[in-house]
Amino acid sequence: MYRYDEFDATFVSERVDQFRDQVARRVKGDLTEEQFRPLRLMNGLYLQLHAYMLRVAVPYGTLNSKQMHKLAYIADKFDRGYGHFTTRQNIQYNWPKLPDVPDILEHLAEVEMHAIQTSGNCIRNVTADQWSGVAADEVEDPRPYAELMRQWSSLHPEFSFLPRKFKIAVTGDKADRAAIAYHDIGLRLKKNAAGEVGFEIFVGGGMGRTPMIAARVRDWLPKSELLGYLEAVMRVYNLNGRRDNKYKARIKILVHELGAEEFTRQVEEEYARLDAPQGLPSDQELERIAAYFAPPAYEDLAENDAVHTQHLVDNKDFAEWVERNVAPHKITGYAIVNISLKPVGGVPGDATSGQMHAIADMAEKMSLDEIRVTHEQNLVLPNVRKHDLFAVWQELKEHKLADANLGLATDIISCPGLDYCGLATARSIPISQDISIRLGDIKRQRDIGDLKIKISGCINACGHHHAGHIGILGLEKRGVEYYQITLGGSGDETASIGQIIGPGFSSETVTDAVETIVDTYMDLRKSGETFLEAYRRVGAEPFKEAVYATH
Amino acid sequence: MPLIRDGKIVEDIWVSLDDEAELPEQGDVILSLDRLKKEANAIQTRSGRTGVVLENDVDEEDVETYLPHIELIALTFPAFTDGRAYSQARQLRTKLGFEGELRATGNVLADQATFLCRVGFDSFEVDNDQSIDVWNKALRSMSVAYQRGYDGEQATRESGPLSQDKAHTSLA
Ligand code: HEM
Ligand code: SF4
């Protein structure tokens, strides 16, 4: 894992001091709220419905146990004992007080964390595949490059006042667990014909009111040139992105209006012109960063562990949890444990300080001190010996973290919605809870199989509803909430945008509609066919018929 | 609007010339781009210096042919959140090799100071209610920066060992 050196430490602590000064000037009245707003946003501080909300970056989703303990401590000391893990691999605190925020940032700096650029019209926290470095079939660990981008994008002198926010995601695997197609820039490590690893580059994806799948602008770029190419993309966007209308300001609109071909031409022209080496890190610097991501001290283990195999036989609940929540690891004898933050009827992505401490302890003892945050609002212990799986499971159970529902109907992504968010048009958490309870029976969930339900409380689509197999969008008409349903969205390597099936549903009937859709799938699926596959085969019609016939 | 240069408030000797006003033979004047194009010949023979304002939606290459005769370019920030002029400044300095004065005008706040310096601005028309002390403090607030190939007093990783005081001494 990356460790700050003196340089990084200086950067973050000076940044805290700078923000402390800005807060003081705001409190004194030297800065108006209008002047303060972009400054606080660049430090992850939002003003919400009821209070300030602080969004802390978990760069590319990687944490160690000390950091997780600190997040728990902050939840207890400055908030109400819990935090909310988001689809951008960040954690949000919903109740901090403005004068406390510099202190919180100082606590974070102690464990090499910050909230820099988790909001505002700048380059946001770079997200990555949560299984980076451990996934069995990965081309290469993308995190050294994610870290390079974290550094490069931090207080960038040229690209800190962009037309709109800017999100970059990276994966090192063919299977896309980072939803790169839905990002402003999506990066995928792949090999060229000569077997060298480089980046495939996609630009212009996004959610919001105009969902778009990113266009490929480069089939392959040498890894070492990444920052130069990004500079070219950012400059074309900074100069030409629309600033007259905030709904048209994202890079996806520029790519769309110019056409992918013309946009690519402009980027390539700018790139060809750049004095590239000047802006690129030296080889030593790349090696310095990469060294931090060298594999941890794995033991030499056998493929199978007798104790583990015996537990699988003896304990059906454990076996079911392993089947759903545990994934194959690069290293023989190890496994990836996915911790669901989606208890049936719970708030997706919330974790209490007690749970955070427990996970930190487990990571220290049984996951080589590593934890990951996923864009589906779950957590991961990436380095667990198969031998320890049973102990981890028991420990998780004790802290109500052992739901065996990863990727199933109740593993719902939901944005905060009207319960917290100032922009919301409808509640989203209560709807996700309702659906979760309705479909909660684990036998039924397992029978339904892979299903991604995603809910947003307004058109901004923070809950990724466009990428949901079943997407739900909360809207409002004359003071009454209603919910639009989309089907067939996907955020993986076969990315697609969900299509609206028809008129919306009330908060009382939307769960029925979802259940009808699920039941319809169960009736029409072929053997072994997932919901998404079935939908892609039959289209929306059968679902529409079922839903609108009964409502 | 106070003008800041080299960490001090300085008198502004440049006069912004109205498009209708006559082009004086002497004195330092700042013209609009349209006016500059019309006076392309005149500016080459006058004894005073000539500058130009570039709005932030024009292509900086539009001034390329005039650059040998121009000693100041003012770039505009209609709102301090509108960051186009950062890229324009960068392009003028690197792509077009402009070495004259680059002035930041419009909604310019102390909190932008380091960004502005690093992309190549060297004078600043700041908002009235921001004192020189606030400006200089902001400028000194960061001693390190991650991006390579930009200007400024900040140390980068490649610029050798950290010198905490680098920014401080140069501004003293
Ligand atoms: C609670 C305060 C929040 C506010 C005020 C907020 C605001 C917004 C806005 C305005 C957009 C639309 C941007 C656009 O289309 O240009 C957006 C998109 C998005 N937000 Fe949030 N959001 C909040 C919370 C969250 C949370 C909790 C998450 C993660 C669970 C999140 C993740 C995202 C994502 C993934 C997108 C869509 C992707 C994109 O196109 O950028 N946001 N948000
Ligand atoms: S989708 Fe809308 S309601 Fe939900 S968090 Fe984003 S802005 Fe708020």
XYZ file of N, CA and C and ligand atoms in Angstrom, chain A residues 415-418 421 423-426 428 456-463, ligand 2:
62
model
N -28.541 5.947 -3.190
C -27.970 7.233 -2.787
C -28.669 7.671 -1.501
N -28.218 8.723 -0.838
C -28.855 9.149 0.413
C -30.299 9.659 0.226
N -30.564 10.258 -0.940
C -31.931 10.701 -1.205
C -32.424 11.736 -0.209
N -33.736 11.851 -0.144
C -34.366 12.927 0.630
C -34.092 12.844 2.135
N -30.165 14.503 1.440
C -29.603 15.270 0.339
C -30.455 16.469 -0.037
N -30.573 18.012 -2.782
C -31.020 18.042 -4.173
C -32.103 17.010 -4.458
N -32.385 16.183 -3.486
C -33.284 15.045 -3.708
C -34.689 15.484 -4.091
N -35.313 14.692 -4.954
C -36.724 14.894 -5.245
C -37.576 13.819 -4.569
N -36.932 12.789 -4.073
C -37.688 11.711 -3.435
C -36.784 10.949 -2.469
N -34.896 7.687 -1.182
C -34.392 6.480 -1.833
C -34.050 5.391 -0.821
N -31.724 5.953 -7.191
C -31.315 7.347 -6.990
C -32.526 8.173 -6.568
N -32.259 9.179 -5.740
C -33.336 10.035 -5.249
C -33.576 11.268 -6.093
N -32.865 11.390 -7.195
C -33.145 12.443 -8.169
C -32.360 12.146 -9.436
N -32.589 12.981 -10.412
C -32.048 12.801 -11.750
C -30.507 12.765 -11.790
N -29.846 13.231 -10.746
C -28.386 13.233 -10.755
C -27.770 11.836 -10.770
N -28.520 10.863 -10.365
C -28.116 9.464 -10.550
C -26.919 9.026 -9.715
N -26.775 9.588 -8.524
C -25.684 9.152 -7.649
C -25.821 7.676 -7.306
N -27.025 7.161 -7.337
C -27.253 5.753 -7.019
C -27.092 4.844 -8.220
S -29.068 11.206 -6.780
Fe -29.937 13.142 -6.191
S -30.887 12.649 -4.231
Fe -29.414 11.081 -4.595
S -27.574 11.807 -3.568
Fe -27.448 12.388 -5.729
S -28.175 14.449 -5.753
Fe -28.881 13.555 -3.831
